[in-house]
Coordinates of C-alpha atoms and ligand atoms in Angstrom, one line a residue:
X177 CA -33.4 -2.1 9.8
X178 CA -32.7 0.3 12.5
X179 CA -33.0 -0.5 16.3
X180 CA -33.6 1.9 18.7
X181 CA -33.2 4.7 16.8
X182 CA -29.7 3.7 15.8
X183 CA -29.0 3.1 12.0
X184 CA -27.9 -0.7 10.8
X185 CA -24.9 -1.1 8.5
X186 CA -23.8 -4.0 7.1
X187 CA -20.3 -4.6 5.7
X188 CA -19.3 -7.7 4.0
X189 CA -15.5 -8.7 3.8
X190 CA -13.5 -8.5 6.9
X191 CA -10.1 -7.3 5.8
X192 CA -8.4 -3.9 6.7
X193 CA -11.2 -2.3 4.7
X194 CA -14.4 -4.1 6.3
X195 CA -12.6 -4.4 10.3
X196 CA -12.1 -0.7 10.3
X197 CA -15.6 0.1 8.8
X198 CA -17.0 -2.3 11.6
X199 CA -15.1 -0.7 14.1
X200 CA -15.7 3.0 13.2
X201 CA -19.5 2.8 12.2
X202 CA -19.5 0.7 15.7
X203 CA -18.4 3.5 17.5
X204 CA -20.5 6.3 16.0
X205 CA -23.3 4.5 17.0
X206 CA -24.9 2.1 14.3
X207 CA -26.1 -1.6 15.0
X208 CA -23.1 -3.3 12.6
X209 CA -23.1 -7.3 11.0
X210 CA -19.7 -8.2 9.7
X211 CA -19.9 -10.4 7.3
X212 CA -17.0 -12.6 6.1
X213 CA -16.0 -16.0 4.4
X214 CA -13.5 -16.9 6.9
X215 CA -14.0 -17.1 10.8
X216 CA -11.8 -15.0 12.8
X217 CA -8.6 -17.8 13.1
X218 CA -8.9 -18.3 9.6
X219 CA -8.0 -14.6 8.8
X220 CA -5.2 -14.2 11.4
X221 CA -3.5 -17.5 10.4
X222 CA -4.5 -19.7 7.2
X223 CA -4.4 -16.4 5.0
X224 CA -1.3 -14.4 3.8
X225 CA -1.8 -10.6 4.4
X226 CA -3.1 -8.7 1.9
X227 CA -0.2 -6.4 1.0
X228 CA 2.5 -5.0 3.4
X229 CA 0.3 -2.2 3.9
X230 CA 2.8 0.9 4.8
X231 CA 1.1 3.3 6.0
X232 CA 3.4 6.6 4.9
X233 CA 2.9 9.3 6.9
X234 CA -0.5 11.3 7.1
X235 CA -3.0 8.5 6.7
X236 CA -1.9 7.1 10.1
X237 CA -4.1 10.7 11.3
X238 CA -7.2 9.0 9.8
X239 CA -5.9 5.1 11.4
X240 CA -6.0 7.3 14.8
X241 CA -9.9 8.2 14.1
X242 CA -10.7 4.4 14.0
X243 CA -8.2 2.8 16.2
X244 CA -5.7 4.0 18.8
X245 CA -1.7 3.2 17.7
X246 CA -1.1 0.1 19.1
X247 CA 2.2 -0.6 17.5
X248 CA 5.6 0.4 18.6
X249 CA 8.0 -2.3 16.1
X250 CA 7.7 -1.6 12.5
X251 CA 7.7 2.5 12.7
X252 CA 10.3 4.0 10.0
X253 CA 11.8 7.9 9.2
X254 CA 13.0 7.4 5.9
X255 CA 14.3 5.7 2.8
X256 CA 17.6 4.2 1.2
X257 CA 17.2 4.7 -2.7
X258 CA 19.6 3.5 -4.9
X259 CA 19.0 3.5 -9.0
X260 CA 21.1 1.3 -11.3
X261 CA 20.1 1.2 -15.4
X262 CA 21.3 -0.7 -18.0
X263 CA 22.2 -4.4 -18.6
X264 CA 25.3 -6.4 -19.0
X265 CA 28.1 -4.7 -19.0
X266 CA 26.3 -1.6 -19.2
X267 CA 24.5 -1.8 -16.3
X268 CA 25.7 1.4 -14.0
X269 CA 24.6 2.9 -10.4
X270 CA 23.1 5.7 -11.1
X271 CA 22.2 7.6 -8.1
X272 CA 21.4 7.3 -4.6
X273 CA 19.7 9.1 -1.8
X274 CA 19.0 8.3 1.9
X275 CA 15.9 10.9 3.3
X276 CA 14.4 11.4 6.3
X277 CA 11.1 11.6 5.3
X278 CA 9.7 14.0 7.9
X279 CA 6.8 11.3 9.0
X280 CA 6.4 8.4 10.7
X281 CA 5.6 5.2 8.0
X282 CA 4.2 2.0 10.4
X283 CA 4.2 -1.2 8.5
X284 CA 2.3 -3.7 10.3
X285 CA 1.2 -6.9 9.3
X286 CA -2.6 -6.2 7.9
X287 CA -3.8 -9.4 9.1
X288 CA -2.8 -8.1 12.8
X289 CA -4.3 -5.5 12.3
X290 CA -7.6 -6.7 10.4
X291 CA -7.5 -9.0 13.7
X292 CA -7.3 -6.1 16.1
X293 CA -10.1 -4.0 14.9
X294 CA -12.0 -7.3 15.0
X295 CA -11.3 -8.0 18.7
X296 CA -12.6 -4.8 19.8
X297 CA -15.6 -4.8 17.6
X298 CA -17.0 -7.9 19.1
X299 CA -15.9 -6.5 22.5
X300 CA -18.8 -3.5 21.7
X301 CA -21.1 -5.8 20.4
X302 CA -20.8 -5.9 17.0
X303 CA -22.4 -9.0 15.4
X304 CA -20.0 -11.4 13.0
X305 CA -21.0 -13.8 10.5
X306 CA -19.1 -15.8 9.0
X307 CA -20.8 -16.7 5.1
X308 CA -19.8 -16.0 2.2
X309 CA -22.0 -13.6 0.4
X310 CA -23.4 -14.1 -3.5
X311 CA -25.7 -11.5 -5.3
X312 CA -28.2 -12.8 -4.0
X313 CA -27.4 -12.9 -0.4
X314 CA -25.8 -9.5 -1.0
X315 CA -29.3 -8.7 -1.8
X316 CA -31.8 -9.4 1.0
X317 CA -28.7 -7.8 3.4
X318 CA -28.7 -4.8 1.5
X319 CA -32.6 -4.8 2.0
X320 CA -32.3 -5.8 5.8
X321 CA -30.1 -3.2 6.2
X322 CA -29.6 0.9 6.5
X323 CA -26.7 1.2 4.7
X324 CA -24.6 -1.9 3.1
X325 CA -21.0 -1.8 2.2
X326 CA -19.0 -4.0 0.1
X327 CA -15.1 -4.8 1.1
X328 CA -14.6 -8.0 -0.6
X329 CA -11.1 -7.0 -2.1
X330 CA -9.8 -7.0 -5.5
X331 CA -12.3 -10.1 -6.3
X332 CA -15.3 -11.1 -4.3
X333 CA -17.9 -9.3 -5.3
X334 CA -15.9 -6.2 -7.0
X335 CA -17.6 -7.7 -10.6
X336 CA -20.9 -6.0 -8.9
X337 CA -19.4 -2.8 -9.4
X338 CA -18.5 -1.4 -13.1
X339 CA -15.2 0.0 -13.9
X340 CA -14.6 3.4 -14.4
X341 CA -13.1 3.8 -17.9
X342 CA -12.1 6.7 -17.9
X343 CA -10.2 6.5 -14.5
X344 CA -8.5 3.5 -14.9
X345 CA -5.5 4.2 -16.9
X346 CA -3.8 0.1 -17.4
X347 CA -5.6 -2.5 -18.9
X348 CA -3.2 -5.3 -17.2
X349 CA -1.1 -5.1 -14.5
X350 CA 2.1 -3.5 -14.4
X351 CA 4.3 -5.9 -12.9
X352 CA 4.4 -9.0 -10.8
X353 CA 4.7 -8.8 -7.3
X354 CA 6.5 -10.9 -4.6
X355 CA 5.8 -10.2 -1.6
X356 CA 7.4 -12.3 1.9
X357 CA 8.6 -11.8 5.7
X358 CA 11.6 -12.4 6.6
X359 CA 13.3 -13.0 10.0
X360 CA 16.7 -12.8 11.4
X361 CA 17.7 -9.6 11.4
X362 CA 16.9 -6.7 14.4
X363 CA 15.9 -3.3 13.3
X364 CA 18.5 -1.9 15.1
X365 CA 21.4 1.0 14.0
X366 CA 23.4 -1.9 12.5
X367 CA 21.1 -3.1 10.3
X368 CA 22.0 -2.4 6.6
X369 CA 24.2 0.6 8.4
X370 CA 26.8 0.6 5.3
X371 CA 23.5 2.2 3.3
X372 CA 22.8 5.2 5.8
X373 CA 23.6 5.9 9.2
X374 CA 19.5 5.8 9.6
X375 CA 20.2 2.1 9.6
X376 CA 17.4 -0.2 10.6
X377 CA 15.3 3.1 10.8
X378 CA 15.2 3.2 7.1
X379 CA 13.8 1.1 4.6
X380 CA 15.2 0.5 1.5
X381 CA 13.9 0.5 -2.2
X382 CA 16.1 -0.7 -4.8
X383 CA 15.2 0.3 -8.4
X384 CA 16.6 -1.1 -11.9
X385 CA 15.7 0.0 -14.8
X386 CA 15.5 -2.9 -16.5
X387 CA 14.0 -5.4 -14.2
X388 CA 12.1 -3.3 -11.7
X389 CA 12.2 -2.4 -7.9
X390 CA 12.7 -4.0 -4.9
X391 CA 11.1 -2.5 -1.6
X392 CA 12.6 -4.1 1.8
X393 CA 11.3 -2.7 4.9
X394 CA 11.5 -3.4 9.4
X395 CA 8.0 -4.7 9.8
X396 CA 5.8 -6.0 12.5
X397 CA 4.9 -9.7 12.3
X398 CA 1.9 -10.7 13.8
X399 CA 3.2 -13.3 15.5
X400 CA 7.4 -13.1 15.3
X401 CA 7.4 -9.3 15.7
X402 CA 10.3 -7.7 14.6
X403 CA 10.9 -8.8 11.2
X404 CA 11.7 -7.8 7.2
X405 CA 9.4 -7.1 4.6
X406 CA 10.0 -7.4 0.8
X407 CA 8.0 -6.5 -2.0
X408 CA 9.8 -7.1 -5.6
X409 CA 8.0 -5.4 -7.9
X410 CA 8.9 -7.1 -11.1
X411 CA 8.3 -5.7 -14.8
X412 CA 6.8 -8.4 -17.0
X413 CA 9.2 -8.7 -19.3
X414 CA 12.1 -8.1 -17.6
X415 CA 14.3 -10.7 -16.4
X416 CA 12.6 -10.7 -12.0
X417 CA 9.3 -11.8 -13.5
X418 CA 10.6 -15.5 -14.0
X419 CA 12.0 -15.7 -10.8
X420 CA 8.5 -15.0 -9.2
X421 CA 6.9 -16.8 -11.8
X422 CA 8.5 -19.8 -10.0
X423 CA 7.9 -19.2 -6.4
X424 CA 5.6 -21.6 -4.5
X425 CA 6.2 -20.9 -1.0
X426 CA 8.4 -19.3 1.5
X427 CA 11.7 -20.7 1.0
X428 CA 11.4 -20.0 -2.8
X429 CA 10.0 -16.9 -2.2
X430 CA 13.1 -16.1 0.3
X431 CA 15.6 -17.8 -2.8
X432 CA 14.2 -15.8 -5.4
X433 CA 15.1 -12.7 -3.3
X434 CA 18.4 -14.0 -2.6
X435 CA 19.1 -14.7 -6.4
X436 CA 17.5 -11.8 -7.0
X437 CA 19.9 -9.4 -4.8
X438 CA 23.2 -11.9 -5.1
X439 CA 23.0 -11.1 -8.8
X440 CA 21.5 -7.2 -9.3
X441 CA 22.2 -5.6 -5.6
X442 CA 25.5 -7.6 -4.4
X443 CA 26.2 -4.5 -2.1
X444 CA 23.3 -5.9 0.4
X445 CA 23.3 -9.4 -0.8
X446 CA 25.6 -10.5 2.4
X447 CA 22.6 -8.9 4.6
X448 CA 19.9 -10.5 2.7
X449 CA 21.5 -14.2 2.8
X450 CA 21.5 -14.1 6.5
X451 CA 17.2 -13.7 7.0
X452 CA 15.3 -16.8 7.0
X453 CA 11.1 -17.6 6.9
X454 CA 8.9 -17.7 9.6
X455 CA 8.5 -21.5 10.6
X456 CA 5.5 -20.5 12.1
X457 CA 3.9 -19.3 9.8
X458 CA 3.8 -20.4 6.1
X459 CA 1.9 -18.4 4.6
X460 CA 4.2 -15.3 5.2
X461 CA 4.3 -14.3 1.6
X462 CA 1.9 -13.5 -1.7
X463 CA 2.7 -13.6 -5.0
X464 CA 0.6 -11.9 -7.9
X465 CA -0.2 -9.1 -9.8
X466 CA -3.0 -5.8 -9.7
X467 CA -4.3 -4.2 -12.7
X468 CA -4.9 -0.7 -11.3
X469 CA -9.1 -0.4 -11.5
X470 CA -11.3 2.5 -10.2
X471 CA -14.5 1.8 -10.5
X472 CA -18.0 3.2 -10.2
X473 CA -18.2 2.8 -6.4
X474 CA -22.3 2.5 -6.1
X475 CA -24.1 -0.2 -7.7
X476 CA -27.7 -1.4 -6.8
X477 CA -28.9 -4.9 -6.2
X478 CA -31.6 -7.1 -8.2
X479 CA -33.7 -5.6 -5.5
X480 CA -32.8 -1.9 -6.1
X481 CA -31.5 -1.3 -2.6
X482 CA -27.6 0.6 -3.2
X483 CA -24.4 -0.8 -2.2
X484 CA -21.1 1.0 -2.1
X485 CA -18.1 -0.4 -2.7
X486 CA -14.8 0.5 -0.2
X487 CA -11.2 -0.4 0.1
X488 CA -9.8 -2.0 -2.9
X489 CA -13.5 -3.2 -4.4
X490 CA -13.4 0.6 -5.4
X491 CA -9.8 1.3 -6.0
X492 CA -7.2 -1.0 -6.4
X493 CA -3.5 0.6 -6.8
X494 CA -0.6 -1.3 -7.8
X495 CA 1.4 -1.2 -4.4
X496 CA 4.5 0.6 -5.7
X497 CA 3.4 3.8 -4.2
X498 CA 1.8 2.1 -1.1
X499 CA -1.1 3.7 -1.1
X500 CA -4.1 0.6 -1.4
X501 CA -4.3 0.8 2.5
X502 CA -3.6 3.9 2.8
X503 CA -6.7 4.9 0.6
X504 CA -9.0 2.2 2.3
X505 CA -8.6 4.1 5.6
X506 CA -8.8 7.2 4.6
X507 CA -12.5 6.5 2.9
X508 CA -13.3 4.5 5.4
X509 CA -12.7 7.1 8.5
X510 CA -14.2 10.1 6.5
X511 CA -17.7 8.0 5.6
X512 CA -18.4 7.3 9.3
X513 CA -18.0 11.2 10.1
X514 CA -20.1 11.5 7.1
X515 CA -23.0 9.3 8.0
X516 CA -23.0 10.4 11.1
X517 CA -23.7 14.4 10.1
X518 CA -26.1 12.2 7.8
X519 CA -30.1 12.7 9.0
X520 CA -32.0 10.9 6.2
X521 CA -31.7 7.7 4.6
X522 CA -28.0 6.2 2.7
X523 CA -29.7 6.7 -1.0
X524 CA -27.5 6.0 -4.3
X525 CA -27.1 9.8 -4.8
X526 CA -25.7 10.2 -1.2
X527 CA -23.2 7.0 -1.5
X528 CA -22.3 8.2 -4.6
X529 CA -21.4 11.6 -3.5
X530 CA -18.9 10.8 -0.6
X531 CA -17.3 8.5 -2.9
X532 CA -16.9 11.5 -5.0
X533 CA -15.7 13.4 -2.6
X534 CA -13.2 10.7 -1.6
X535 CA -11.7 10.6 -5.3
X536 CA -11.2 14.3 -4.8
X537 CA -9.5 14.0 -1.5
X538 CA -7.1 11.2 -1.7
X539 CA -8.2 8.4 -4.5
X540 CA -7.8 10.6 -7.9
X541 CA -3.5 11.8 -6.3
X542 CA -3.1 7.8 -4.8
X543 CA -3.7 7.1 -8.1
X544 CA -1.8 9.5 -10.1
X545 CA 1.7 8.8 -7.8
X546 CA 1.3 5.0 -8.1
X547 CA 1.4 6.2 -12.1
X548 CA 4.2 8.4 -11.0
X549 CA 6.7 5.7 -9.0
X550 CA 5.3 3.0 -12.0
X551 CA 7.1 5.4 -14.2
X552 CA 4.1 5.8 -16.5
X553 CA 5.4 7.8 -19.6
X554 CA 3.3 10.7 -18.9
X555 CA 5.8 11.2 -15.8
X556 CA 9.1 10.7 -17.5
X557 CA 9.5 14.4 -17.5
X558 CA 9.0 14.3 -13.6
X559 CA 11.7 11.9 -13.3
X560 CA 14.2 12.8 -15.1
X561 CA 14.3 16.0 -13.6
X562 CA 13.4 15.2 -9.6
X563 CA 15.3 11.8 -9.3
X564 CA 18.5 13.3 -10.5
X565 CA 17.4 16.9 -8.0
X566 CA 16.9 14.0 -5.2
X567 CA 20.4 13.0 -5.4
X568 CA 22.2 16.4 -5.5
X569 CA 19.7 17.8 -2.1
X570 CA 18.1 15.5 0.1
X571 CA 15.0 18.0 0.7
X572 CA 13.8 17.0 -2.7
X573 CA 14.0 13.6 -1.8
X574 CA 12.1 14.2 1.3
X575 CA 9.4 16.0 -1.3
X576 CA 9.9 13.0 -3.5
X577 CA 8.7 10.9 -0.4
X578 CA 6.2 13.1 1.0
X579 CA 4.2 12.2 -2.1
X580 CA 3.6 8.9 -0.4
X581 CA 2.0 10.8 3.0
X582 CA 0.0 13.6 0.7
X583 CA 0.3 12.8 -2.9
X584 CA -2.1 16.0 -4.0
X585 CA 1.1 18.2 -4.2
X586 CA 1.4 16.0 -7.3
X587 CA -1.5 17.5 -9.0
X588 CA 0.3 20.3 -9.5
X589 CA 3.1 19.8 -11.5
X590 CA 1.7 19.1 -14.6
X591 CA 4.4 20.6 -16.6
X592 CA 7.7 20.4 -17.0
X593 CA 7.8 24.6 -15.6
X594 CA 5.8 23.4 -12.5
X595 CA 8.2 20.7 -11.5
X596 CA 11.7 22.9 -11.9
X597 CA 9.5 25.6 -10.1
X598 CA 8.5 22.4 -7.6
X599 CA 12.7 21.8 -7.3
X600 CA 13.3 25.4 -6.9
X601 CA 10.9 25.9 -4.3
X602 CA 12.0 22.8 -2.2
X603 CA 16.1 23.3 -2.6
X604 CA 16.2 27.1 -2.3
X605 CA 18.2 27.7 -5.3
X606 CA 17.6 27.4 -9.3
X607 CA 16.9 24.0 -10.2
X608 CA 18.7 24.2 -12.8
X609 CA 21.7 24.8 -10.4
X610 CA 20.7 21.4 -8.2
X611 CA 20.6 19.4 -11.7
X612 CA 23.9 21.3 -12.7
X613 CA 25.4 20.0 -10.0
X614 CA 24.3 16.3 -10.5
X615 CA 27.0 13.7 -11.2
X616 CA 25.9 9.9 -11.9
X617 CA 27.0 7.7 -9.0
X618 CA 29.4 5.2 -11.1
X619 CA 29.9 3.3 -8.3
X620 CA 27.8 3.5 -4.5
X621 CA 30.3 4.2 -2.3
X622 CA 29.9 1.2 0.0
X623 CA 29.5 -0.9 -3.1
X624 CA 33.2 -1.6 -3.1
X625 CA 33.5 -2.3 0.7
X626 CA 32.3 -5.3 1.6
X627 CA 28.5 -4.9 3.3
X628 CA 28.7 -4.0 6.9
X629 CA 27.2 -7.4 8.8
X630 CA 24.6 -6.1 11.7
Ligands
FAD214 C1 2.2 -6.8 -2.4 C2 1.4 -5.7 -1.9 C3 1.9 -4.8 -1.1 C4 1.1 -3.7 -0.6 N1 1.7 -2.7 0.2 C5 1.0 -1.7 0.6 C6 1.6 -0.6 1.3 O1 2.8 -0.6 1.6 N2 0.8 0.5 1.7 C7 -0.5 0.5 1.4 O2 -1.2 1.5 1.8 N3 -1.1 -0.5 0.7 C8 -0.4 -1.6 0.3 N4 -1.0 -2.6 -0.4 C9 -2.4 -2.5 -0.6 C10 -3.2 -3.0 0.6 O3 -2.7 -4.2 1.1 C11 -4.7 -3.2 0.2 O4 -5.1 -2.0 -0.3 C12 -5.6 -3.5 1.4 O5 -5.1 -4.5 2.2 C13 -7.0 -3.8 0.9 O6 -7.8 -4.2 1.9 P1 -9.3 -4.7 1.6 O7 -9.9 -4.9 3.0 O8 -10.0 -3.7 0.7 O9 -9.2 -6.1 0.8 P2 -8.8 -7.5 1.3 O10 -7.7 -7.5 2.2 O11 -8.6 -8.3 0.0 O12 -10.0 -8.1 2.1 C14 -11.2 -8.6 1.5 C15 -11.8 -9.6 2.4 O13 -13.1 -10.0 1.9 C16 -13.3 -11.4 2.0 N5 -14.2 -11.8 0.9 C17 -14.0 -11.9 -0.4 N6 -15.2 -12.3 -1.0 C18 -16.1 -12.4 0.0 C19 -17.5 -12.8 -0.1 N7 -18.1 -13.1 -1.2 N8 -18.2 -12.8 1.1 C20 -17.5 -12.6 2.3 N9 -16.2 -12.2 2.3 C21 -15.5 -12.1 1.2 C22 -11.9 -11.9 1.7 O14 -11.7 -13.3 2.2 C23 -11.0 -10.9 2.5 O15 -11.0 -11.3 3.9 C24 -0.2 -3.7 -0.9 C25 -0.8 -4.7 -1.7 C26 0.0 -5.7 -2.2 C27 -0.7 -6.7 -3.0

């Protein structure tokens, strides 16, 4: 229990979720156990990272509460979007758009940053043990301790915790995700130029109607630094899912992406065929799936003493939207300013009440654009109307984006009214003047040159 006055926590996982809930509750004072199934070298370099973990924007504000910035390589202003649909012969570019986005998106590599928040937590004294934790070792912590908090990812002991029917809208996932780094290539103006003269200051998403989306993005490598990172998102029955079906490692991960652009995005495919894997480090890539689950964030041991659930134990996202991390931080910094305004003791009914709070801030919108950029059905009328808006004036496609850094906007336009008003509002002029105005692309301009190498 508490020592010195000061309140003990114990938090059991040590990814991005259970490193920055060590370091923050750390800082504000509490006596903090970390508790995870790998020892420190173990995370840094037998795992892969848990996602790319983007951070868009405005969650980097709550990153700064925990942590300083400590990254300068992986920092991005915008996006290169391009839409095809169809199949066969069919198959057409539809539209494109290159924003700024008006933020700042860092992607880092989350087991650098897991390892970071780590360092400087034992540097303050935290204490790190390395078990891994059952029920009923989950059990006499959450007795031992003040407050106990659960940060086992998607598994571990997420089972604990029931899920929330009513806020989980998929029952399986919604697609199949390949995710790898790849080296070779600087972030520099050159890089993928042809797309926008952002070059390597841009990312890029790539989306097809049929098959899915690929996301390729300048990253931070925790150990090769400057690097690429791609995410296909693949839909189940379309024809990516085989191709990540079949990956086993890097270099099949790396040849599925070539195949993959050599055959849907030839325009980059030249670009793509010159990055290679990261000798050093084989486990540079991931390949599965989410099913997107909220769950009831508060459970209470055989005991009776309550345990919360944070990071993706309490909501997991599919990453289309990027916003897993995103949401982990954001819970993670407003609970330690929250306990620490916090007099009496961590009881269910307080637990569950800033998780509560947290689904009304940021978990309940993360959620509802990962539905939107998944193209859910209930959003086709917010598609059709603000792709084709994004491609006709940039500004919507910087509101498109800015859904990543604040998705709440999003809660607003609930009907087909609020998102023309939504277009209106952003471009200055009748949307139905923008949409008037759009043309589909036929052909992307640089899609009969050959790409620009960097
Ligand atoms: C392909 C992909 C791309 C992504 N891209 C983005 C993005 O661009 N932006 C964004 O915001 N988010 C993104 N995400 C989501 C993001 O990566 C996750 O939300 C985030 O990393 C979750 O961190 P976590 O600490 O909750 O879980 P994890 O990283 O899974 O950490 C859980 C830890 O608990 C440990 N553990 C498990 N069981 C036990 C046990 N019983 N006892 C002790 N320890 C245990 C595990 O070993 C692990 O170290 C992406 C996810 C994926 C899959």
């Amino acid at each position: 229990m508490a020592h010195e006055g000061k309140k003990s926590v114990a938090i059991v996982g040590a990814g991005l979720a259970g490193t920055s809930a060590a370091l923050g509750f750390t800082d504000a004072g509490h006596d903090v156990t970390l508790y995870s199934d790998r020892d420190r070298e173990s995370l840094r370099d037998k795992v892969p990272p848990t996602g790319v973990g983007v951070l868009f924007g405005k969650p980097r504000e709550w990153d700064a509460e925990i942590i300083d910035d400590l990254y300068e390589v992986g920092n991005t202003t915008g996006i290169s979007v391009r839409l095809h649909s169809g199949s066969g012969d069919d198959r057409a570019d539809v539209l494109e758009f290159n924003p700024d986005y008006g933020y700042v998106a860092q992607a880092v590599d989350l087991r650098l940053r897991a390892d970071d928040r780590l360092e400087r937590f034992l540097d303050r004294g935290g204490r790190f043990e390395v078990a891994s934790v059952d029920v009923d070792r989950l059990d006499e912590i959450a007795g031992a301790h003040d407050l106990t908090l659960v940060a086992t990812g998607k598994g571990g002991l997420s089972a604990l915790f029931p899920v929330n029917e009513s806020r989980s809208h998929y029952r399986e996932p919604q697609r199949k995700l390949l995710q790898v780094t790849l080296t070779g290539l600087d972030h520099g103006p050159g890089s993928f130029a042809y797309r926008s003269s952002a070059g390597g200051d841009h990312s890029l998403f790539n989306l097809d109607s049929e098959n899915g989306e690929v996301f390729v993005g300048p990253f931070l490598h925790k150990d090769a630094g400057a690097t690429w990172s791609f995410i296909v998102f693949a839909k189940p029955e379309g024809a990516w899912a085989p191709k990540v079906d079949e990956v086993t490692d890097a270099s099949s991960a790396r040849q599925a992406i070539v195949d993959i652009f050599t055959e849907y995005f030839p325009a980059d495919a030249s670009v793509i065929e010159q990055l290679r894997i990261i000798e050093s480090d084989p486990v540079s890539w991931l390949k599965g799936a989410v099913t997107p689950t909220v769950r009831h964030a508060v459970a209470t041991t055989r005991g009776g003493h309550p345990v919360a659930a944070i990071g993706d134990t309490a909501i997991a996202v599919d990453p289309v939207a990027g916003q897993g991390a995103a949401n982990t931080l954001i819970q993670v910094a407003e609970l330690v300013k929250a306990a620490k305004e916090h007099d009496g003791a961590f009881t269910e009914d307080w637990l569950e009440a800033e998780f509560e709070k947290h689904w009304e801030r940021r978990g309940r919108a993360a959620v509802e654009v990962t539905r939107l950029y998944l193209g859910d059905p209930d959003y086709a009328t917010h598609l059709e109307l603000s792709f084709p808006a994004a491609a006709v004036d940039t500004n919507i496609a910087a509101a498109l984006f800015g859904l990543l850094s604040d998705p709440n906007p999003l809660l607003t336009l609930e009907t087909r009214d609020d998102v023309l008003a939504f277009i209106t509002a952003v471009a200055g002029e009748p949307a139905d003047d923008v949409l008037g105005r759009f043309e589909p692309a036929g052909r992307f301009a640089s899609a009969t040159e050959p790409a620009a190498v960097s």
